[in-house]
PDB file of C-alpha atoms in Angstrom:
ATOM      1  CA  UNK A 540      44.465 -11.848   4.396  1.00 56.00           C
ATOM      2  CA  UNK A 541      43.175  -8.466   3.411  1.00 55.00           C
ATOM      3  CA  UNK A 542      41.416 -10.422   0.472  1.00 57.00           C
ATOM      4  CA  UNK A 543      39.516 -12.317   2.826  1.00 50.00           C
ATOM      5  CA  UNK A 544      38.586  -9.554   5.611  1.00 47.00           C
ATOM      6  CA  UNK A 545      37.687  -7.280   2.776  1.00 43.00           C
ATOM      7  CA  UNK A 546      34.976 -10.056   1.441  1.00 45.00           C
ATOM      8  CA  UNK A 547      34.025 -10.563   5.048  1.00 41.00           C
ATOM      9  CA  UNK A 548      32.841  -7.426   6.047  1.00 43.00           C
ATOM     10  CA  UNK A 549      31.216  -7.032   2.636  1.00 44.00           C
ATOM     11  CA  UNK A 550      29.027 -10.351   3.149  1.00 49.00           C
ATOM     12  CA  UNK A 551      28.084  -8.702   6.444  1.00 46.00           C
ATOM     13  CA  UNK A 552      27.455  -5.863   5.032  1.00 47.00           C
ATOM     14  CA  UNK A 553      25.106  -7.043   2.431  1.00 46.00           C
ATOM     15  CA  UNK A 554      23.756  -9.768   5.028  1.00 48.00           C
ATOM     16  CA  UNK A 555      22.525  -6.323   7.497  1.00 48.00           C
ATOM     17  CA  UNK A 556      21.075  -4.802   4.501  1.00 46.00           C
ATOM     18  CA  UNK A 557      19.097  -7.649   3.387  1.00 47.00           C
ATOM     19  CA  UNK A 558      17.688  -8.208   6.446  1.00 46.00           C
ATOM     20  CA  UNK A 559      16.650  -4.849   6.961  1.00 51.00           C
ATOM     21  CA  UNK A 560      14.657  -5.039   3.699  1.00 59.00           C
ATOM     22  CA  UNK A 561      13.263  -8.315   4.135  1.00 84.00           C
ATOM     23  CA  UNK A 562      12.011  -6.373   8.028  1.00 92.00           C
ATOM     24  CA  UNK A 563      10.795  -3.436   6.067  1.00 94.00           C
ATOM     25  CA  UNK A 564       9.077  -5.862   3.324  1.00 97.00           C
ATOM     26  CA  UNK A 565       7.520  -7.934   6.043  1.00 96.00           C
ATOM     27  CA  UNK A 566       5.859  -4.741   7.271  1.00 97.00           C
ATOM     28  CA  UNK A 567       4.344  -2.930   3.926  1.00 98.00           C
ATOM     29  CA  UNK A 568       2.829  -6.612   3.611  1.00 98.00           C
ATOM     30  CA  UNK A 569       1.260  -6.117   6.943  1.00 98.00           C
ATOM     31  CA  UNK A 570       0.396  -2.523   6.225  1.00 98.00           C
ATOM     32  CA  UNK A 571      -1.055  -3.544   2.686  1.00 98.00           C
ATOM     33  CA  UNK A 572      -3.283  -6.187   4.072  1.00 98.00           C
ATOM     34  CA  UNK A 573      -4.303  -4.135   7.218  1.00 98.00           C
ATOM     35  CA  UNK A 574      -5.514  -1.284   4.764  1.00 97.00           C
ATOM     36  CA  UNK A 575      -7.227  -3.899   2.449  1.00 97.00           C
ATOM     37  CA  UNK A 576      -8.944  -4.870   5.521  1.00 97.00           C
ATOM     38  CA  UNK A 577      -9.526  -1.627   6.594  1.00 97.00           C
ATOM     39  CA  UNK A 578     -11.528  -0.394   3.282  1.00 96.00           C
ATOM     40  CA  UNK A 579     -12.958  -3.828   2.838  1.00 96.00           C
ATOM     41  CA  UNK A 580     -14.912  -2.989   6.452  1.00 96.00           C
ATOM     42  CA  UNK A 581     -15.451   0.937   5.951  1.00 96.00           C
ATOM     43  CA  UNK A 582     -13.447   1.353   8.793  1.00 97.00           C
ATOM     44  CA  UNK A 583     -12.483   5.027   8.349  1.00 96.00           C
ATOM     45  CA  UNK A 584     -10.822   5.185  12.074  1.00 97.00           C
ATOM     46  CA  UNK A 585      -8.005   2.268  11.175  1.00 97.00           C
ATOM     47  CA  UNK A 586      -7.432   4.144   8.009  1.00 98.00           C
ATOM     48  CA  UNK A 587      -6.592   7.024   9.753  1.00 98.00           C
ATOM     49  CA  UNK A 588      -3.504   5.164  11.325  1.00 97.00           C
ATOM     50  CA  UNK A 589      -2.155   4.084   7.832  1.00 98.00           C
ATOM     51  CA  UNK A 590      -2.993   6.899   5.933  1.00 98.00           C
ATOM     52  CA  UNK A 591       0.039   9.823   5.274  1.00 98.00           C
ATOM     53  CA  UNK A 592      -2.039  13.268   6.438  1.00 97.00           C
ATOM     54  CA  UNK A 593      -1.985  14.508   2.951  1.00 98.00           C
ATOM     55  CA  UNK A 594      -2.512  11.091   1.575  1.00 98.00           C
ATOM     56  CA  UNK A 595      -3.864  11.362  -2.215  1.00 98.00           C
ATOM     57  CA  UNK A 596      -5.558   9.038  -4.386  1.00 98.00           C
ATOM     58  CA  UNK A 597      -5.899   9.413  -8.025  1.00 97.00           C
ATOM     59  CA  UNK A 598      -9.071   6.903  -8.097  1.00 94.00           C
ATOM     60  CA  UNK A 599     -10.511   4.292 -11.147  1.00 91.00           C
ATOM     61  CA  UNK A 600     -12.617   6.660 -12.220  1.00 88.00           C
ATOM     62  CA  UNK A 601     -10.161   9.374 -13.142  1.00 91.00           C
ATOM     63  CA  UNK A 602     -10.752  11.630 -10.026  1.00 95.00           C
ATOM     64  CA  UNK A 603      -8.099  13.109  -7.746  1.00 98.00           C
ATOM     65  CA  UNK A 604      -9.577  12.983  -4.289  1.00 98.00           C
ATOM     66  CA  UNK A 605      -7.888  13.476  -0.507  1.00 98.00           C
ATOM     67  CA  UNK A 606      -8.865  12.123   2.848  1.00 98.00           C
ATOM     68  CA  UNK A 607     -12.363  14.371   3.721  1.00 98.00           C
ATOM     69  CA  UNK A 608     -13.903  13.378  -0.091  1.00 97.00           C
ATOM     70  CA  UNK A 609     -12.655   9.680   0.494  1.00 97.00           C
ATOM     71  CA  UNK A 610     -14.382   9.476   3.777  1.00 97.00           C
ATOM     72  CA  UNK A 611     -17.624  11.009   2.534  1.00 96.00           C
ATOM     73  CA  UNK A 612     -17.961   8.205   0.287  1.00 95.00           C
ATOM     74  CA  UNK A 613     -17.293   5.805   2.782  1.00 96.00           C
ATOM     75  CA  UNK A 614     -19.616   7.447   5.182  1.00 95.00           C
ATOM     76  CA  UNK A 615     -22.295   7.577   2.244  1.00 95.00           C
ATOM     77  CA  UNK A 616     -21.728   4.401   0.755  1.00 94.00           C
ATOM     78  CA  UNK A 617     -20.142   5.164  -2.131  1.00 94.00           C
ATOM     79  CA  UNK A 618     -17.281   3.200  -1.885  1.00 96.00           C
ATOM     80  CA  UNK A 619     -18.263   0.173  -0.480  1.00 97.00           C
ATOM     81  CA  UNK A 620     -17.467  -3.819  -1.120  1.00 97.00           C
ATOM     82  CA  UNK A 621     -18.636  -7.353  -0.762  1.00 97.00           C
ATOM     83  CA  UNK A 622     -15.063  -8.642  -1.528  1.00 97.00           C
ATOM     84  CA  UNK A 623     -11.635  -7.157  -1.573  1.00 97.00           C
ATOM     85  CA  UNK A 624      -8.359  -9.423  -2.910  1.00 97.00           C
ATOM     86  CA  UNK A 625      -5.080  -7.901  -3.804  1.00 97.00           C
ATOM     87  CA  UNK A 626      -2.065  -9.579  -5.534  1.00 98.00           C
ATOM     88  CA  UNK A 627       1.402  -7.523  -4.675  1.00 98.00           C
ATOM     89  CA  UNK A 628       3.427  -8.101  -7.890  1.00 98.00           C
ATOM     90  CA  UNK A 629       6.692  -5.718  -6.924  1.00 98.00           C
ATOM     91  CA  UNK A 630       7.777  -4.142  -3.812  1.00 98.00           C
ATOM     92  CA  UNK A 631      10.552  -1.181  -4.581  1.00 98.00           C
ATOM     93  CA  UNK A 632      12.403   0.591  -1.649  1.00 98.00           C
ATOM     94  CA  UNK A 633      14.422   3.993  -2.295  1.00 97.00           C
ATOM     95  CA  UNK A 634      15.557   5.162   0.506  1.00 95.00           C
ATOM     96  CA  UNK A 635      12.662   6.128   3.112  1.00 97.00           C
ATOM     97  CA  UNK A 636      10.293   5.441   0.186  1.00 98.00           C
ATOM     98  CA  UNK A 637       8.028   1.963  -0.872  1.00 98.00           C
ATOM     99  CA  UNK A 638       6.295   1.622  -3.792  1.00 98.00           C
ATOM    100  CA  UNK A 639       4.036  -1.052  -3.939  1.00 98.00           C
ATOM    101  CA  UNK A 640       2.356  -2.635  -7.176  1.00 98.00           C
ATOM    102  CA  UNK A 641      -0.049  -5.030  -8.009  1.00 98.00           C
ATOM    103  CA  UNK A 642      -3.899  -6.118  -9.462  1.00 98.00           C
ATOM    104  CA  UNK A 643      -6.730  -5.914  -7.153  1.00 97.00           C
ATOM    105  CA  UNK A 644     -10.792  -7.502  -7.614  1.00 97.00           C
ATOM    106  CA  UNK A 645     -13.423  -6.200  -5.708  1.00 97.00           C
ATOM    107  CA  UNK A 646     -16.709  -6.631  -6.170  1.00 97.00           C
ATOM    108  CA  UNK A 647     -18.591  -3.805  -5.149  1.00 97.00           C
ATOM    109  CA  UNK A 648     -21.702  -2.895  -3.411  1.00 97.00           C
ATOM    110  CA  UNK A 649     -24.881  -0.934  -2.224  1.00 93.00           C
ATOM    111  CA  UNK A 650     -24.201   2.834  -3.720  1.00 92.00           C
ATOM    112  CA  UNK A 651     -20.883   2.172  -5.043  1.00 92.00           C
ATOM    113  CA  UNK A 652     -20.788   2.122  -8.904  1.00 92.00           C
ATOM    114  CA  UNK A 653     -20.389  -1.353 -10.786  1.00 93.00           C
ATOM    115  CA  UNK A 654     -22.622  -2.573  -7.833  1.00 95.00           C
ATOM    116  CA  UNK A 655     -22.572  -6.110  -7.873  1.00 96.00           C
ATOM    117  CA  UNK A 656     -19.832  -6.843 -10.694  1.00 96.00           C
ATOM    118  CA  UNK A 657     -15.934  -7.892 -10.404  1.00 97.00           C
ATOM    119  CA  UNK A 658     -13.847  -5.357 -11.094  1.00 97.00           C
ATOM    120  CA  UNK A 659     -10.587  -5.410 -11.346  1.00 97.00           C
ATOM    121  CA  UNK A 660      -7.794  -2.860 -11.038  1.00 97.00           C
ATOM    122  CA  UNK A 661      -4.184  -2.173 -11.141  1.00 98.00           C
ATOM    123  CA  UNK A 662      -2.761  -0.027  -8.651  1.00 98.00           C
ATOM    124  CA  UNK A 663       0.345   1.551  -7.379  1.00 98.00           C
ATOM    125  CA  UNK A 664       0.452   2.884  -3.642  1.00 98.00           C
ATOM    126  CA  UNK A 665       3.494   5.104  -2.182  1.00 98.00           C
ATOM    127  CA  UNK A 666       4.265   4.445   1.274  1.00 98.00           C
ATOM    128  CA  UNK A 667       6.953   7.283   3.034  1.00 98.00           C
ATOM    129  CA  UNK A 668       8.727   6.452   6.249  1.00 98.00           C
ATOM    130  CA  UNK A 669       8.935   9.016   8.973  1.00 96.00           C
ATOM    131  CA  UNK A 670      10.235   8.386  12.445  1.00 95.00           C
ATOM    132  CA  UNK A 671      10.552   4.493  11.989  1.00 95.00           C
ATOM    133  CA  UNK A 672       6.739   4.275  10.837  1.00 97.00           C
ATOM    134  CA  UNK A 673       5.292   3.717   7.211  1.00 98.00           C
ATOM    135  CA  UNK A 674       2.750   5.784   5.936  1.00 98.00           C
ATOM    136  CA  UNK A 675       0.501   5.402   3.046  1.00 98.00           C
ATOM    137  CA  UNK A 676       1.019   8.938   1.407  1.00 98.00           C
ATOM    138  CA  UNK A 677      -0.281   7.983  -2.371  1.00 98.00           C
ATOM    139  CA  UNK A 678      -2.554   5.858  -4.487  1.00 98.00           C
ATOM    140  CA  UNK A 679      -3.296   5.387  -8.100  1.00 98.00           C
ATOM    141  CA  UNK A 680      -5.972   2.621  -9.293  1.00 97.00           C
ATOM    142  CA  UNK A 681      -6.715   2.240 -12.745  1.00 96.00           C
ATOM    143  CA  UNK A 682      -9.913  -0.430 -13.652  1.00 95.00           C
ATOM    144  CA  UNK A 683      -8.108  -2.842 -15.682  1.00 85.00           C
ATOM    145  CA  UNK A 684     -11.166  -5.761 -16.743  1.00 69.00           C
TER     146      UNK A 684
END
């Protein structure tokens, strides 16, 4: 009888747990496509909401920039795209921590460099959790074609 409440509790256990990550997968999809969007339109303001406050991005072109220098090349056109498609290839959780992986193609355009080509890029992001909400706190992108 002990057996058999002892492998109960543990299936319930593991049941709770699973569904909490499958809940907290569910949302860094969301997140993940909502930023995606977000960049894809220049929209600075809905990137605000996703981004970590000292959110850092270690970018294709081998340069370590933060929130103001990202937005000034928004603003000026410097990162900018026709197209935007990213493939999630792992989803990790540690504790209050998501790290996402994956390929990505844009093509960009206007004032952005490779203007016009596919590019293609592997990235990692770091999401943190605070206070029940996900934040994207790091990026690295490395141009992969």
């Amino acid at each position: 009888m002990k057996e058999y409440l002892l492998l109960l509790l543990l299936s319930v256990f593991s049941f709770n747990l699973s569904f909490a990550q499958n809940n907290s997968e569910q949302e860094i999809r969301r997140l993940e496509l909502t930023e995606k969007e977000a960049m894809l339109k220049g929209d600075t303001m809905a990137l605000y909401k996703i981004w970590h406050p000292k959110y850092v991005v270690n970018n294709p072109y081998g340069v370590v920039v933060t929130i103001p220098q990202i937005s000034y090349l928004i603003r000026t056109g410097k990162i900018d795209y026709s197209s935007f498609d990213r493939d999630i290839e792992k989803i990790t959780f540690i504790d209050n921590v998501c790290i996402v992986m994956g390929k990505e193609t844009t093509t960009p355009q206007n004032a952005t460099e490779n203007a016009g080509n596919i590019v293609v890029r592997r990235y990692t992001h770091t999401w943190i959790k605070n206070k029940n909400v996900w934040s994207l706190v790091a990026r690295q992108a490395s141009i992969f074609n």
